[in-house]
XYZ file of C-alpha atoms in Angstrom:
539
model
C -8.587 -20.067 -7.235
C -11.367 -19.662 -4.710
C -11.147 -21.869 -1.656
C -14.703 -23.214 -1.812
C -14.120 -24.297 -5.399
C -10.900 -26.160 -4.551
C -12.691 -28.131 -1.845
C -15.351 -29.390 -4.238
C -15.234 -32.927 -5.701
C -13.038 -33.172 -8.772
C -14.941 -33.655 -11.995
C -13.827 -34.994 -15.376
C -11.331 -32.897 -17.285
C -11.704 -31.798 -20.862
C -8.549 -31.456 -22.972
C -8.119 -29.237 -25.993
C -5.370 -27.581 -28.045
C -5.372 -24.372 -30.024
C -2.812 -22.163 -31.765
C -4.958 -19.056 -32.174
C -6.195 -17.847 -28.765
C -4.669 -20.604 -26.651
C -6.367 -20.154 -23.310
C -9.865 -19.391 -24.560
C -10.620 -22.718 -26.182
C -14.158 -22.854 -24.798
C -15.235 -19.560 -26.325
C -16.022 -18.318 -29.803
C -14.348 -14.922 -29.988
C -16.566 -12.319 -31.584
C -15.211 -9.198 -33.284
C -16.879 -6.100 -31.849
C -19.090 -4.185 -34.252
C -18.366 -0.549 -34.952
C -20.706 2.075 -33.564
C -22.618 4.447 -35.801
C -22.437 7.557 -33.704
C -24.996 10.269 -34.134
C -22.280 12.893 -34.420
C -18.585 13.620 -34.022
C -16.801 15.943 -31.610
C -13.284 17.250 -32.172
C -10.979 17.248 -29.154
C -8.050 19.684 -29.207
C -6.325 19.904 -25.821
C -2.934 21.408 -24.926
C -1.426 20.133 -21.663
C 1.696 20.835 -19.593
C 4.031 17.901 -18.903
C 7.314 17.346 -17.051
C 9.822 15.147 -18.928
C 12.891 13.351 -17.564
C 16.008 13.822 -19.698
C 19.664 12.986 -18.947
C 20.241 16.523 -17.653
C 17.177 16.428 -15.387
C 13.482 17.274 -15.471
C 12.303 19.799 -18.062
C 8.858 21.230 -18.879
C 7.197 20.215 -22.130
C 3.936 20.950 -23.913
C 1.772 18.197 -25.370
C -1.124 18.860 -27.732
C -3.576 16.002 -28.289
C -6.173 16.110 -31.049
C -8.717 13.404 -31.861
C -12.246 12.858 -33.160
C -14.680 11.186 -30.744
C -18.318 10.248 -31.241
C -20.660 12.479 -29.291
C -22.580 9.367 -28.257
C -22.191 5.584 -28.447
C -24.202 2.513 -27.494
C -23.479 0.401 -24.427
C -22.038 -2.952 -25.428
C -20.728 -1.768 -28.799
C -17.167 -0.717 -29.570
C -16.075 2.637 -30.947
C -12.648 4.003 -31.812
C -11.331 7.587 -31.613
C -9.988 8.622 -35.024
C -7.497 11.125 -36.481
C -5.446 10.948 -33.284
C -2.376 13.179 -33.158
C 0.074 13.700 -30.294
C 2.348 16.733 -30.780
C 5.176 17.092 -28.227
C 7.169 20.315 -27.929
C 10.472 19.776 -26.095
C 12.366 22.890 -24.924
C 15.732 24.046 -26.257
C 17.480 22.474 -23.247
C 16.213 19.073 -24.378
C 17.638 19.631 -27.868
C 21.029 20.338 -26.276
C 20.768 17.038 -24.381
C 19.954 15.083 -27.524
C 22.744 16.616 -29.610
C 25.570 15.845 -27.163
C 26.238 12.428 -28.726
C 26.746 13.875 -32.250
C 23.038 13.428 -32.992
C 21.630 15.596 -35.779
C 18.327 13.853 -36.457
C 15.685 12.025 -34.488
C 12.988 9.423 -35.159
C 10.268 9.207 -32.525
C 7.518 6.862 -31.362
C 5.101 8.107 -28.690
C 3.102 6.090 -26.153
C 0.416 8.147 -24.433
C -1.449 6.574 -21.535
C -5.168 7.388 -21.623
C -7.420 6.875 -18.617
C -10.999 5.837 -19.455
C -13.444 6.342 -16.588
C -17.164 5.796 -16.168
C -18.474 6.516 -12.703
C -16.267 4.558 -10.309
C -15.081 2.155 -13.022
C -11.849 2.808 -14.902
C -9.644 1.269 -17.578
C -6.493 2.393 -19.360
C -5.343 2.397 -22.970
C -2.061 3.207 -24.707
C -2.247 5.506 -27.731
C 0.794 4.857 -29.916
C 2.007 7.187 -32.622
C 4.910 7.466 -35.039
C 6.472 10.802 -35.998
C 8.233 11.683 -39.223
C 12.055 11.850 -38.954
C 13.081 15.347 -37.851
C 16.325 17.303 -37.777
C 17.440 18.726 -34.457
C 17.098 22.525 -34.674
C 20.167 24.704 -34.243
C 18.260 26.682 -31.624
C 14.852 26.734 -30.028
C 12.423 23.925 -29.200
C 11.857 20.618 -30.994
C 8.331 19.615 -32.007
C 7.518 15.968 -32.732
C 4.080 15.217 -34.204
C 3.028 11.574 -34.030
C -0.027 9.889 -35.528
C -1.380 6.358 -35.341
C -4.404 4.126 -34.824
C -5.577 3.645 -31.253
C -7.528 1.160 -29.155
C -11.266 0.658 -29.473
C -13.431 1.037 -26.362
C -16.600 -0.751 -25.301
C -18.668 0.734 -22.460
C -20.728 -1.894 -20.659
C -23.307 0.448 -19.130
C -24.974 3.729 -20.044
C -23.697 6.987 -18.593
C -20.783 9.316 -19.336
C -17.383 7.987 -20.444
C -14.395 10.278 -19.816
C -11.033 10.112 -21.639
C -8.020 11.709 -19.883
C -4.341 11.998 -20.806
C -1.885 10.337 -18.445
C 1.833 9.443 -18.609
C 3.672 9.825 -21.916
C 6.766 7.912 -23.083
C 8.766 9.010 -26.119
C 11.096 6.455 -27.726
C 13.811 8.227 -29.719
C 16.276 6.857 -32.270
C 19.139 9.337 -32.784
C 21.145 9.633 -36.000
C 24.361 11.460 -36.862
C 25.017 13.514 -40.040
C 26.929 10.625 -41.642
C 24.060 8.205 -41.068
C 25.666 6.252 -38.230
C 24.087 5.823 -34.812
C 24.645 8.463 -32.169
C 25.885 7.702 -28.649
C 23.497 6.754 -27.198
C 21.729 5.492 -30.313
C 18.369 5.304 -28.558
C 16.724 7.042 -25.626
C 13.347 6.873 -23.940
C 11.998 10.064 -22.376
C 9.400 9.578 -19.666
C 6.906 12.414 -19.128
C 4.235 12.909 -16.483
C 1.242 15.209 -16.535
C 1.946 18.430 -14.634
C 0.038 18.962 -11.409
C -1.548 22.163 -12.753
C -2.872 20.528 -15.935
C -6.385 21.844 -16.699
C -9.189 19.447 -15.768
C -6.547 16.855 -14.810
C -5.872 16.102 -18.457
C -9.472 15.613 -19.600
C -9.619 15.101 -23.372
C -13.291 14.396 -24.071
C -16.464 12.821 -22.741
C -18.748 10.474 -24.677
C -22.393 9.896 -23.783
C -23.129 6.168 -23.563
C -26.734 5.310 -24.381
C -28.504 2.042 -23.508
C -28.768 -0.511 -26.292
C -31.851 -2.779 -26.325
C -29.736 -5.545 -27.889
C -27.227 -5.392 -24.997
C -29.177 -4.669 -21.800
C -27.231 -2.583 -19.313
C -26.479 -3.796 -15.817
C -27.562 -0.388 -14.633
C -26.563 3.192 -15.288
C -23.184 4.471 -14.243
C -22.768 7.661 -12.256
C -23.608 10.633 -14.500
C -20.492 12.457 -13.290
C -17.309 11.003 -14.786
C -14.523 10.108 -12.391
C -11.363 11.389 -14.063
C -8.317 9.231 -13.229
C -5.484 10.869 -11.312
C -2.284 11.505 -13.283
C -0.158 8.380 -13.668
C 2.961 8.288 -11.501
C 4.566 5.562 -13.561
C 4.950 3.236 -10.558
C 4.135 -0.382 -11.415
C 1.119 -1.799 -9.638
C 1.166 -4.745 -7.251
C 0.432 -8.000 -9.081
C -2.591 -9.996 -8.021
C -3.351 -13.660 -8.484
C -6.437 -14.791 -10.407
C -8.149 -15.775 -7.173
C -8.061 -12.304 -5.659
C -11.541 -10.885 -5.280
C -10.624 -7.439 -6.517
C -8.744 -8.656 -9.581
C -10.537 -7.829 -12.822
C -12.948 -10.609 -13.559
C -12.878 -12.011 -9.990
C -15.685 -13.823 -8.213
C -17.398 -12.810 -5.020
C -17.854 -15.242 -2.153
C -21.075 -16.550 -3.704
C -19.257 -17.366 -6.937
C -20.882 -14.525 -8.878
C -19.357 -11.663 -10.803
C -18.476 -8.522 -8.845
C -20.852 -5.674 -9.751
C -18.023 -3.187 -10.281
C -16.222 -5.332 -12.857
C -19.493 -5.669 -14.808
C -19.301 -1.910 -15.381
C -15.615 -1.588 -16.294
C -15.065 -0.357 -19.881
C -13.279 -2.819 -22.168
C -10.226 -1.652 -24.133
C -9.145 -3.601 -27.232
C -5.604 -2.599 -28.158
C -4.535 -2.469 -31.778
C -1.145 -3.694 -32.908
C 1.370 -0.841 -33.270
C 1.511 0.623 -36.757
C 4.062 -1.255 -38.810
C 3.879 -4.354 -36.574
C 2.662 -6.424 -39.519
C 5.838 -5.673 -41.451
C 8.871 -7.719 -40.524
C 11.858 -5.544 -39.609
C 14.986 -6.227 -41.655
C 17.154 -6.152 -38.496
C 15.050 -8.787 -36.689
C 17.189 -11.840 -35.846
C 16.223 -15.135 -37.526
C 13.491 -17.031 -35.681
C 12.765 -20.368 -37.337
C 12.816 -24.076 -36.635
C 15.485 -26.179 -38.354
C 16.975 -29.681 -38.402
C 18.606 -29.127 -35.018
C 15.324 -27.895 -33.560
C 12.508 -29.422 -35.659
C 8.914 -28.264 -35.275
C 5.878 -30.284 -34.207
C 2.138 -29.762 -34.493
C 2.316 -27.783 -31.219
C 5.254 -25.546 -32.203
C 5.001 -21.762 -32.001
C 7.656 -19.095 -32.439
C 7.544 -15.463 -31.326
C 9.684 -12.399 -30.771
C 10.171 -10.885 -27.313
C 11.704 -7.597 -26.210
C 11.377 -5.115 -23.358
C 13.148 -3.170 -20.643
C 14.653 -4.022 -17.275
C 15.480 -1.442 -14.639
C 18.924 -1.446 -13.039
C 18.013 -0.025 -9.658
C 21.530 0.800 -8.476
C 22.231 2.799 -11.623
C 18.836 4.558 -11.663
C 18.401 3.585 -15.311
C 16.948 0.971 -17.615
C 18.449 -1.451 -20.120
C 16.770 -2.546 -23.334
C 16.168 -6.299 -23.601
C 17.065 -6.975 -27.241
C 14.611 -8.351 -29.779
C 14.968 -12.102 -29.259
C 13.493 -15.310 -30.659
C 11.523 -17.763 -28.507
C 10.647 -21.263 -29.726
C 7.628 -22.629 -27.854
C 5.994 -26.038 -27.519
C 2.401 -25.265 -26.561
C 0.745 -27.719 -24.208
C -2.932 -28.729 -24.253
C -5.476 -26.738 -22.243
C -7.211 -28.681 -19.476
C -10.699 -27.698 -18.316
C -11.895 -28.832 -14.889
C -15.623 -28.184 -14.619
C -17.215 -26.397 -11.661
C -19.560 -28.606 -9.586
C -22.571 -26.750 -10.983
C -21.279 -27.047 -14.582
C -21.601 -23.267 -15.062
C -17.956 -22.938 -16.000
C -14.545 -24.360 -15.289
C -10.913 -23.900 -14.388
C -8.393 -23.646 -17.223
C -4.773 -24.822 -16.954
C -2.048 -25.027 -19.584
C 1.625 -26.030 -19.357
C 4.037 -25.169 -22.174
C 7.814 -25.060 -22.608
C 10.163 -22.927 -24.633
C 13.685 -21.782 -25.305
C 15.446 -18.635 -26.441
C 17.186 -19.212 -29.783
C 20.010 -17.196 -31.348
C 22.447 -18.704 -33.848
C 21.693 -22.215 -32.615
C 22.161 -21.399 -28.924
C 19.675 -20.724 -26.082
C 20.440 -17.038 -25.564
C 19.597 -13.509 -26.627
C 21.547 -11.514 -29.194
C 24.256 -9.318 -27.636
C 23.065 -5.919 -26.458
C 24.575 -2.725 -25.074
C 23.603 -0.509 -22.171
C 25.119 2.808 -21.073
C 24.815 4.086 -17.486
C 26.386 6.557 -15.098
C 28.158 4.291 -12.608
C 28.131 5.701 -9.058
C 26.172 8.629 -10.472
C 28.938 10.241 -12.553
C 31.155 7.734 -14.437
C 29.834 6.847 -17.947
C 29.967 3.072 -18.363
C 29.061 1.054 -21.463
C 28.603 -2.710 -21.231
C 27.935 -5.341 -23.898
C 25.940 -8.253 -22.492
C 24.140 -11.495 -23.332
C 21.399 -13.362 -21.440
C 22.057 -17.113 -21.523
C 19.326 -19.644 -20.735
C 20.673 -22.366 -18.412
C 17.577 -24.550 -17.992
C 14.022 -25.151 -19.252
C 11.684 -22.207 -19.867
C 8.169 -23.017 -18.659
C 4.868 -21.198 -19.243
C 2.017 -22.088 -16.896
C -1.450 -20.623 -17.382
C -4.315 -20.783 -14.881
C -7.751 -19.224 -15.166
C -11.519 -19.468 -15.009
C -14.286 -19.303 -17.570
C -18.053 -18.951 -17.232
C -20.357 -20.734 -19.645
C -23.140 -18.338 -18.553
C -21.541 -14.899 -18.994
C -18.741 -16.116 -21.341
C -16.295 -14.095 -19.214
C -12.819 -15.639 -19.030
C -9.707 -14.570 -17.159
C -6.233 -16.067 -17.312
C -2.912 -15.644 -15.504
C 0.294 -16.964 -17.081
C 3.652 -17.274 -15.339
C 6.805 -17.614 -17.423
C 9.827 -19.040 -15.590
C 13.314 -19.138 -17.089
C 16.841 -19.406 -15.570
C 19.050 -16.735 -17.144
C 22.699 -15.951 -16.503
C 23.882 -12.437 -17.406
C 27.210 -12.558 -19.249
C 29.327 -9.418 -19.859
C 31.451 -9.620 -23.016
C 32.837 -6.058 -23.176
C 33.135 -3.103 -20.802
C 34.094 0.529 -21.326
C 34.472 2.971 -18.412
C 34.762 6.698 -19.104
C 35.762 5.898 -22.690
C 38.490 3.406 -21.697
C 37.998 -0.280 -22.632
C 38.549 -2.753 -19.796
C 39.389 -6.406 -20.390
C 36.620 -8.483 -18.770
C 37.958 -11.807 -20.053
C 35.894 -14.594 -21.575
C 34.051 -15.873 -18.496
C 32.548 -12.720 -16.932
C 29.033 -13.542 -15.710
C 26.718 -13.561 -12.711
C 27.518 -16.282 -10.145
C 24.026 -17.733 -10.529
C 20.904 -17.127 -12.607
C 18.840 -13.977 -12.134
C 16.449 -14.540 -9.251
C 12.791 -13.585 -8.746
C 10.592 -14.313 -5.762
C 8.917 -17.644 -6.550
C 5.271 -18.012 -5.393
C 5.516 -21.843 -5.568
C 9.097 -22.676 -4.454
C 8.391 -26.355 -3.710
C 7.075 -26.907 -7.232
C 9.617 -24.661 -8.984
C 12.932 -24.811 -7.064
C 16.140 -23.040 -7.992
C 16.965 -19.512 -9.107
C 15.072 -18.182 -12.124
C 13.279 -15.149 -13.510
C 9.495 -15.088 -13.035
C 7.320 -12.965 -15.335
C 3.537 -12.736 -15.050
C 0.921 -11.856 -17.650
C -2.844 -11.484 -17.183
C -5.744 -11.404 -19.596
C -9.509 -11.124 -19.611
C -12.150 -11.717 -22.250
C -15.754 -10.561 -22.293
C -17.426 -11.121 -25.664
C -18.208 -9.379 -27.945
C -14.881 -7.615 -27.304
C -11.573 -9.279 -28.139
C -9.316 -10.604 -25.343
C -7.270 -7.974 -23.512
C -3.850 -8.573 -21.942
C -1.335 -11.403 -22.267
C -1.986 -14.786 -23.857
C 0.728 -17.266 -24.767
C -0.425 -17.525 -28.371
C -1.209 -13.862 -29.062
C 1.407 -12.237 -26.820
C 1.236 -9.080 -24.713
C 2.967 -7.637 -21.625
C 4.771 -9.741 -18.993
C 6.114 -8.096 -15.825
C 8.194 -9.097 -12.822
C 11.018 -8.127 -10.493
C 14.492 -9.620 -10.387
C 17.614 -9.715 -8.211
C 20.911 -9.484 -10.103
C 23.502 -11.768 -8.396
C 27.162 -10.935 -7.809
C 29.577 -11.230 -10.736
C 32.466 -13.671 -11.059
C 35.400 -14.428 -13.386
C 35.462 -10.828 -14.630
C 38.846 -9.497 -15.644
C 41.813 -10.373 -17.814
C 45.578 -9.787 -17.686
C 45.616 -9.898 -13.889
C 42.734 -7.476 -13.357
C 39.771 -8.418 -11.152
C 36.604 -6.523 -12.035
C 34.204 -8.688 -9.998
C 33.836 -6.137 -7.209
C 33.385 -3.204 -9.597
C 30.498 -4.879 -11.442
C 28.947 -6.307 -8.288
C 29.044 -2.964 -6.471
C 27.597 -1.017 -9.396
C 24.982 -3.461 -10.756
C 24.107 -6.385 -8.459
C 21.141 -6.206 -6.109
C 17.360 -6.657 -5.756
C 14.336 -4.647 -6.883
C 14.948 -4.477 -10.648
C 11.577 -4.155 -12.412
C 11.200 -6.021 -15.731
C 8.594 -5.468 -18.452
C 8.737 -7.759 -21.463
C 6.530 -7.598 -24.567
C 5.833 -10.782 -26.529
C 4.550 -10.565 -30.076
C 1.878 -12.641 -31.789
C 3.114 -16.191 -32.262
C 3.478 -17.958 -35.592
C 1.999 -21.472 -35.622
C 4.530 -22.974 -38.000
C 2.423 -25.957 -39.132
C -0.759 -23.913 -39.612
C 0.381 -21.129 -41.932
C -1.367 -17.802 -41.429
C -0.098 -14.904 -43.615
C -1.135 -12.411 -40.917
C 1.114 -14.128 -38.350
C 3.934 -15.794 -40.294
C 6.320 -14.967 -43.110
C 6.518 -17.340 -46.063
C 9.547 -19.035 -44.465
C 7.531 -19.504 -41.211
C 9.047 -16.808 -39.034
C 6.950 -14.497 -36.787
C 5.630 -11.561 -38.754
C 4.621 -9.391 -35.793
C 7.503 -7.509 -34.154
C 6.682 -6.326 -30.587
C 7.538 -2.819 -29.412
C 9.307 -2.498 -26.022
C 7.396 -0.583 -23.358
C 8.384 0.742 -19.974
């Protein structure tokens, strides 16, 4: 938090608890109203992309179609409709996909969309699902995905520009007999080509002033189109940083630039409200009984393995959470306050604090195919600590949550170049996975640290990560050396350590909407009080 605030006399704290939007207990969230646009414009843009496949980089063509309003009001949300993302992969890509006996493919697309107004910019993810398709015997493969997308609220009048950015394609591969291919799943990352026309511009929307929501001033009439996304994760900031979204200037006021930033309200991925039949059980029981503060949620994601130049899927896992109360420490001028919340949790699979087993396939040392079956085991308490600020004047709230959990990586099976190797029963990392800890005196020991951030400016809904509603959590981890790996006289410690262990492994985890088990909500919980919303992993 800001230094001049910390030095102020401490004032009485207010305590509250919620299981809906945990951090924003002082606000009444308002659903944004839809805009009645004066007309509709049809965007139909074909763009060149470069996609990364196992055999290397290949060109691809992406056609994006959508209906936008020609104009919208400042302060009111609107949503592009009839959004379609059609990806044409070349014949070389089809050859790549069919090498593991694959004959069919199911695809989900995630298109990054830059939203710029003058010097202010935001980003949305347009998700789509394609119909199952057979791999063609020859020629290119076209995948056409459709889905609902995020709503957008411009805060000032001017011109709002939408531009295509990075595209990820999640593929599930099937064989003719209905079994999974090898690999069974693959994510293709694509970047906008440097020669893309108008740097990927899709459409512009004229934002008009609204007398009911006075503008803070007009934006630049010339839209600033975001540069193509490189896919490199940004540097995290703490809530006290001045240039963080929703930060305060040295006088304690809102930065002018953040007042102008468009607000993006993401929709849940299509199908998220339907519980997947393969989701592991996630419920409280006699061994782990629930309380009035109990939440449960699913988590999943990806972690990079830097040495192997690849990524491993973090399996869909259950987290049982005991949500702590939210404390509010008022500012000296009573115009707002600091928010803090401490909660605890545990992973839960078949009565043990761990993830389900999962597989990852890599090219060890760049050329040897290696398949490992692994489990992440929790060896100590999982803590979730949220800190933030809220303004009673503007109703703007921001929150940062850090999740800390000690996890040991255990290897249960290993196959190198098609040959199984006996890893024994005790193959694991010597110590828990280790992240850089910003508060080592308060949180000693080795553990993973993941950070999520959120902001809320009514009338829009909160954007980002909240403990109760979920969202993205990111971090970086060091994988320790391995020990006790090998059976029948073999010692595989050095092989695993040399090929996997090391620093700089980026992690992105997605948490789904929690289920408050003692306050049944049919939109969040199944009838037997398990989380209904299944998160989708993102890179």
